[in-house]
XYZ file of C-alpha atoms in Angstrom:
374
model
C -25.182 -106.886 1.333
C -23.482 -108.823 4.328
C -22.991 -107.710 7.631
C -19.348 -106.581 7.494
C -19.974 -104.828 4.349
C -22.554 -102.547 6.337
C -19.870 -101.813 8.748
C -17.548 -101.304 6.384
C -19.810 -98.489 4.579
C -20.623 -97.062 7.691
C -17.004 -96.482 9.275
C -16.298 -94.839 5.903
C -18.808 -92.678 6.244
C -18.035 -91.789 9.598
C -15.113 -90.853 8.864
C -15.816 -88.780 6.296
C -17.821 -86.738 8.424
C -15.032 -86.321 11.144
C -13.091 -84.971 8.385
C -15.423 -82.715 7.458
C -15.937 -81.730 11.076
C -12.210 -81.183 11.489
C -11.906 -79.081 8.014
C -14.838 -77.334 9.452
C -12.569 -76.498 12.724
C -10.084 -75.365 10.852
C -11.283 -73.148 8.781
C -13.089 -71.746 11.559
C -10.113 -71.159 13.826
C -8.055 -69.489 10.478
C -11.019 -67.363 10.023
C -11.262 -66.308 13.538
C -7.661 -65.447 13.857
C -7.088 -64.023 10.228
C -5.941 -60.211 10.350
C -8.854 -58.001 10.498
C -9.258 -55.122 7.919
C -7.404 -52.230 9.420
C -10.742 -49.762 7.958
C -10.066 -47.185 11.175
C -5.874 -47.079 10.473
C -7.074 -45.446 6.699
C -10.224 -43.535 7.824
C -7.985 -41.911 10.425
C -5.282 -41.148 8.109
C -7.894 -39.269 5.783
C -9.320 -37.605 8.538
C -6.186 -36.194 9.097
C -5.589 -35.204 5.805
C -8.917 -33.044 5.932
C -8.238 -31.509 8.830
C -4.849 -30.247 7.449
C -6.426 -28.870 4.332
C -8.965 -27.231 6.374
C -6.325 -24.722 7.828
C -4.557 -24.466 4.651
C -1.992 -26.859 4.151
C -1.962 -26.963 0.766
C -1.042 -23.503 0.778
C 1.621 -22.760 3.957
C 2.976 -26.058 3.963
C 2.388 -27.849 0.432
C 4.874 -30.310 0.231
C 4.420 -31.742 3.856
C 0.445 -32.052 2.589
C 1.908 -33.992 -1.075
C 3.787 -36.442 1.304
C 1.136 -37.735 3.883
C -1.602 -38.086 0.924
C 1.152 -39.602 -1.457
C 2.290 -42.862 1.815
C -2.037 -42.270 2.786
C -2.667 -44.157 -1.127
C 0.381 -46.432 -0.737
C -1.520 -47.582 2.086
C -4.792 -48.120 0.532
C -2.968 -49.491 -2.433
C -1.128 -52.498 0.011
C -5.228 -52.540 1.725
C -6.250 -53.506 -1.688
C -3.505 -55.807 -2.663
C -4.381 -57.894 0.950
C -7.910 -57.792 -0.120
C -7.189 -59.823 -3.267
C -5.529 -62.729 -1.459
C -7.198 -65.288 0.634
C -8.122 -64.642 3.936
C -6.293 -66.439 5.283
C -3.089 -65.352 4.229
C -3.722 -61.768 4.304
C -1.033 -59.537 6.376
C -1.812 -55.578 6.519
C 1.376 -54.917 8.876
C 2.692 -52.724 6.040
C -0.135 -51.223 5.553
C -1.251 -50.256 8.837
C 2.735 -49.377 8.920
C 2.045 -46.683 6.149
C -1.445 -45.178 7.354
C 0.353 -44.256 10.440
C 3.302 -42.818 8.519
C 0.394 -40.543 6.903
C -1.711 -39.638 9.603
C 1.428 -38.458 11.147
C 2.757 -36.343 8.267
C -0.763 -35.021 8.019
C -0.490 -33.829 12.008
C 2.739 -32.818 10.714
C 1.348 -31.035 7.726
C -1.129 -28.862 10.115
C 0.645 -28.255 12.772
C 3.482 -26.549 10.415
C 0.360 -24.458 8.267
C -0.712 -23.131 11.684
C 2.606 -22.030 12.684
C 3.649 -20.157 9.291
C 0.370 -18.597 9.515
C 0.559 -17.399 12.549
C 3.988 -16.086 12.023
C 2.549 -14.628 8.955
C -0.420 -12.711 10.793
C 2.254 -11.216 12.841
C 4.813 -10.423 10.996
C 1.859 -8.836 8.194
C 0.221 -7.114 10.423
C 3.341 -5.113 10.881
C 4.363 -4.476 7.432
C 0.601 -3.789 6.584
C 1.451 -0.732 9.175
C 4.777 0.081 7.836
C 3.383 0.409 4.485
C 0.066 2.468 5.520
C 2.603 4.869 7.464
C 4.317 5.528 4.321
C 1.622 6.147 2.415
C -0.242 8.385 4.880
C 3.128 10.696 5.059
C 3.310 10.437 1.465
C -0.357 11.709 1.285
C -0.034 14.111 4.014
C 3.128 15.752 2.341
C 3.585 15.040 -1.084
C 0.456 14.103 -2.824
C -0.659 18.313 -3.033
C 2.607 18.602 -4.973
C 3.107 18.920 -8.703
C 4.908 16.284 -8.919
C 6.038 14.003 -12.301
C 3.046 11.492 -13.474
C 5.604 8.527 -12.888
C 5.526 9.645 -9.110
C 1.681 9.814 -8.884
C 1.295 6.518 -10.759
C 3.429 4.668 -8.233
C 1.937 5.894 -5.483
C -1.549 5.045 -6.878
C -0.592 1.818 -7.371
C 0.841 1.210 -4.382
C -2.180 1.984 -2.600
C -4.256 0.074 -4.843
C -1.875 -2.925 -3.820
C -2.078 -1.918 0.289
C -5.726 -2.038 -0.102
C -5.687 -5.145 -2.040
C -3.156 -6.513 0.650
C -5.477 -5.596 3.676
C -8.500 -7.525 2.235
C -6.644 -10.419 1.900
C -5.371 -9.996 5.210
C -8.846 -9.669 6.392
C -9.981 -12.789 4.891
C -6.761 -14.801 5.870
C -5.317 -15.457 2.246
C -1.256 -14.345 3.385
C 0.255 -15.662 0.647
C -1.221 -13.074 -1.632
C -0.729 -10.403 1.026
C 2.917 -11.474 1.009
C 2.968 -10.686 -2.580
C 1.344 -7.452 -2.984
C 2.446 -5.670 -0.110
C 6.161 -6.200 -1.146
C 5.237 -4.431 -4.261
C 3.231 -2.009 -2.648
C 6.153 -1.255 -0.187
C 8.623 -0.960 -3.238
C 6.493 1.188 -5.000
C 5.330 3.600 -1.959
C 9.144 3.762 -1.417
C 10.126 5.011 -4.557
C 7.880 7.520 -4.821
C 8.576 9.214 -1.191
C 12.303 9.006 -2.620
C 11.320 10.389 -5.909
C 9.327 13.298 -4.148
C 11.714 13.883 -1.282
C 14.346 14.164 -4.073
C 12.324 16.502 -6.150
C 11.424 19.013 -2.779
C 15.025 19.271 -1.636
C 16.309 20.433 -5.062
C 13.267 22.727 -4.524
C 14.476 23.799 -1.027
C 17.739 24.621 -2.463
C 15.942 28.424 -2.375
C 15.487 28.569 1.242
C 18.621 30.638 2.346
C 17.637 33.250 -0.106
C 13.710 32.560 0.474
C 14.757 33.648 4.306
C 16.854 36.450 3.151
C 13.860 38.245 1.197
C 11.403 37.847 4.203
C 13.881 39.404 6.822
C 14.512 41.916 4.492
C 10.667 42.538 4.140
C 10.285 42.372 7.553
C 12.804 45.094 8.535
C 11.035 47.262 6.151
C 8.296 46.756 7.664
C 9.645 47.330 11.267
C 11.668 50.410 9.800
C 8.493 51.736 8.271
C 5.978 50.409 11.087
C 4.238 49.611 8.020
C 1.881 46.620 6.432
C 4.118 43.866 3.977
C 2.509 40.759 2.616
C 4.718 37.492 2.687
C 3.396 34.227 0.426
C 4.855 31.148 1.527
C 3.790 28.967 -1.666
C 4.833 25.719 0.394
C 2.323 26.547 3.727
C -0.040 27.850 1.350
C -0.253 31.038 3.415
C -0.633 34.665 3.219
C 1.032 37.018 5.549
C 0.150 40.168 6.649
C 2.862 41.294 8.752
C 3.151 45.116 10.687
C 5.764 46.559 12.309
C 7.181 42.915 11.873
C 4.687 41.467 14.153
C 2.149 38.921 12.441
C -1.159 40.694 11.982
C -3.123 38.477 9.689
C -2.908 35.332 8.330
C -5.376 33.353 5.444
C -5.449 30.619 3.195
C -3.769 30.991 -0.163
C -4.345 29.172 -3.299
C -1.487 28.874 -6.415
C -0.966 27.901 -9.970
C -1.031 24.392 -10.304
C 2.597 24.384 -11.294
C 3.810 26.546 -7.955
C 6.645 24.606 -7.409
C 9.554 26.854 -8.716
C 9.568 30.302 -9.485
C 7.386 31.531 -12.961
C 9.265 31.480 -16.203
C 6.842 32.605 -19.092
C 3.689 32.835 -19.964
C 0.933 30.084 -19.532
C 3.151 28.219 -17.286
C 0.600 28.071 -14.620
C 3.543 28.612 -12.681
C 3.452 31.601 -9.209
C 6.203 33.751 -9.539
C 8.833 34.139 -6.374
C 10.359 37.143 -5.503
C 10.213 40.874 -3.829
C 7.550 42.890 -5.246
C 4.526 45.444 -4.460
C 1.556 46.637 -5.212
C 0.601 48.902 -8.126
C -2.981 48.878 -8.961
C -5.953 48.111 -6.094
C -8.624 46.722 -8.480
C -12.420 46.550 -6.914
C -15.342 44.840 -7.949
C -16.049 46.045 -11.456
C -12.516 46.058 -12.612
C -11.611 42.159 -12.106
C -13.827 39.083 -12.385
C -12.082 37.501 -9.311
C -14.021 39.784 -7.014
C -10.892 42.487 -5.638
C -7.380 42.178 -6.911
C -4.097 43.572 -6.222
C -1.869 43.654 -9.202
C 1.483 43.156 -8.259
C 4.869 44.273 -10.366
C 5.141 41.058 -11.907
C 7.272 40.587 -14.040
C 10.672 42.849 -12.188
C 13.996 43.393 -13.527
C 15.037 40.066 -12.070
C 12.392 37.867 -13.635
C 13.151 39.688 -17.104
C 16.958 38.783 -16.411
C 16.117 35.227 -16.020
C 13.519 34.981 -18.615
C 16.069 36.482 -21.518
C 18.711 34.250 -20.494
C 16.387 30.993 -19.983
C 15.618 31.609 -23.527
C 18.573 32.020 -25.017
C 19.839 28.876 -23.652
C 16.353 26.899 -25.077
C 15.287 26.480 -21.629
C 12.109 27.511 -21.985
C 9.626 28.454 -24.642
C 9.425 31.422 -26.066
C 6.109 33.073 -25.157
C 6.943 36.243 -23.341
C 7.173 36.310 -19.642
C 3.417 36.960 -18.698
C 2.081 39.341 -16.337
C -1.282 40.394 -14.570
C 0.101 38.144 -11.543
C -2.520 39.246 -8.289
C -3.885 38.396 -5.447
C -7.626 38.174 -5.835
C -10.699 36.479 -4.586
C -12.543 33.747 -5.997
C -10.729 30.878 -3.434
C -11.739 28.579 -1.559
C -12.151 25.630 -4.230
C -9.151 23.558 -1.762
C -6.831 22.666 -4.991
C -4.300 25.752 -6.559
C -6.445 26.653 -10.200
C -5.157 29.814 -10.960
C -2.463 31.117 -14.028
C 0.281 32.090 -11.883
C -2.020 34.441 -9.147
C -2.751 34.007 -5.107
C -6.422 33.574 -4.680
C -7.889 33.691 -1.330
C -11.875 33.900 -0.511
C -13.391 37.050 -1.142
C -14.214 37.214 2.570
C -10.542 37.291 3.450
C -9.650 39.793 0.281
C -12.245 42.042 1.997
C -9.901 42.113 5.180
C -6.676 42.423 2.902
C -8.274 44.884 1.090
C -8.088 47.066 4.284
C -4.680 46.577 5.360
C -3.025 47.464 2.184
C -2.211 50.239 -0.356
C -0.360 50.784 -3.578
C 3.220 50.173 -2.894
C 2.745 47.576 -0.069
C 5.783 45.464 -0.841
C 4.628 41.398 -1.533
C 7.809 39.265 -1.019
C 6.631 35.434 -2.597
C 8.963 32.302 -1.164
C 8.952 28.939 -1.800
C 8.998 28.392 1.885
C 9.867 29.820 5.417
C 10.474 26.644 6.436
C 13.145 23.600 5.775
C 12.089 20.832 4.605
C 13.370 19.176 7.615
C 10.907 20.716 9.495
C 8.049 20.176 7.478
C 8.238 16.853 7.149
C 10.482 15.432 10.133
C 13.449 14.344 8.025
């Protein structure tokens, strides 16, 4: 090989290498200033994400949640799609564009969950005490009443739905407190109308309920003598001289006490004016003492005839043996129609009355008004 064909070779081959050298460059400088993958932009956009779903997004403000996770995989979709092309050409400005959209809508997401739920906790907490008022006056004045089974099942099941309300309140779940306590509240509503409507056709009676127990208590003043007065509602017996209170004890009914008694085996107490005819002791009644009243009077007969013409009631005769005896105490109204107090306080009865010691029996002394405040 001649001389110039060794230079020849070699400026070729130095050349070459520049190029390389330069290619080399370049690719280095594209590398170096190629976008970087934007791996905090997404793992801060699903850290939001978590944290919104940690105070319950999904439930108290679902759609805000849907929303940032929907743009959060738009975003790693685009991340992928730059991933496939060359390095060099790569661009994540829409991508880093839609993680931010998401991690803000997350914020947005948890910032809104807290707020409803903290509305919630207040405003719950306040109809949790709404309803629990309602169904402690319910409890307090109704539920010793006869009332209808449709009454007593809604008021069960409204306070199976407060109580089920109140746990979830406890453990933070409003949503489902939401739910039941509005049926809960419906429910205990009904049923305080339902019994409220029930008492004050009851309490139609009270002008003449008033009118007997003056009347026994000016015969009583006139005769400076004992009367007994029953008030069914207070669940009292009077024992009333000169018409000044003298005694006073616990009474216990027929289950069915509301309203006067019609016939026999209604479990019903009678009302009305009558006395005593017969003191009965130990060996002549299983309830301990008795006093056998003049159950059934002209009245009651009046009303029982007519009641049956009209197929009002059953007809079964109009009972009797109505007394007051012992055997109370059992705190619920057992009897067929009689008063039963404990035999401790028919011991002190016993004392204070005779044969013909009128018994006047009301529904109540009192309104309803002032018995239970409205």
């Amino acid at each position: 090989m001649s001389r110039r064909s060794k230079i020849k070779i070699r400026r070729v081959l130095i050349a070459f290498m520049a190029f390389c050298v330069l290619i080399a460059m370049v690719m280095g400088i594209l590398l170096v200033s190629s976008a970087k993958p934007p791996i905090d932009s997404i793992n801060q956009c699903q850290t939001e994400i978590s944290r919104a779903r940690e105070v319950e997004a999904d439930k108290y403000a679902p759609h805000v949640l849907v929303s940032a996770e929907g743009t959060c995989q738009l975003a790693m979709n685009e991340w992928k799609y730059q991933n496939d092309r060359l390095f060099f050409i790569r661009d994540y400005g829409q991508m880093l564009g839609l993680a931010k959209e998401a991690t803000d809508k997350a914020r947005e997401a948890a910032e809104l969950a807290l707020h409803i739920k903290d509305s919630l906790h207040s405003g719950l907490s306040s109809k949790l005490d709404a309803v629990s008022y309602k169904l402690n006056h319910f409890d307090e004045y109704y539920a010793h009443l006869p009332l209808s089974g449709t009454t007593r099942q809604n008021f069960t099941s409204a306070k199976l739905r407060y109580m089920e309300s109140k746990e979830a309140y406890e453990r933070g779940d409003y949503n489902q407190v939401g739910i039941n306590l509005d049926v809960a509240s419906q429910l205990i509503t009904k049923s305080v109308a339902e019994a409220h409507r029930y008492l004050s056709n009851y309490f139609e009676g009270l002008s003449k309920w008033r009118r007997w127990a003056d009347e026994t208590l000016a015969w009583s003043r006139n005769n400076n003598a004992n009367v007994i007065i029953i008030d069914k509602f207070a669940q009292k017996c009077y024992v009333y001289n000169n018409g000044k209170l003298k005694k006073e004890f616990n009474a216990e009914l027929g289950p069915h006490w509301i309203g006067t008694k019609q016939y026999r085996g209604d479990k019903a107490t009678p009302e009305g004016r009558y006395h005593i005819t017969k003191k009965k002791t130990r060996h002549e009644t299983k309830y301990y003492k008795a006093l056998l009243i003049n159950y059934p009077n002209d009245e009651d007969k009046a009303r029982y005839s007519a009641n049956v013409k009209k197929g009002n009631i059953p007809r079964r005769g109009i009972g009797n043996l109505i007394e007051i005896h012992g055997g109370g105490g059992r705190g619920i109204n057992w009897t067929d129609g009689c008063i039963a107090l404990t035999n401790d306080e028919m011991d002190r009865l016993f004392e204070l009355v005779s044969a013909g010691t009128p018994v006047t029996i009301v529904g109540s002394l009192r309104s309803l008004q002032e018995i239970n405040g409205f």
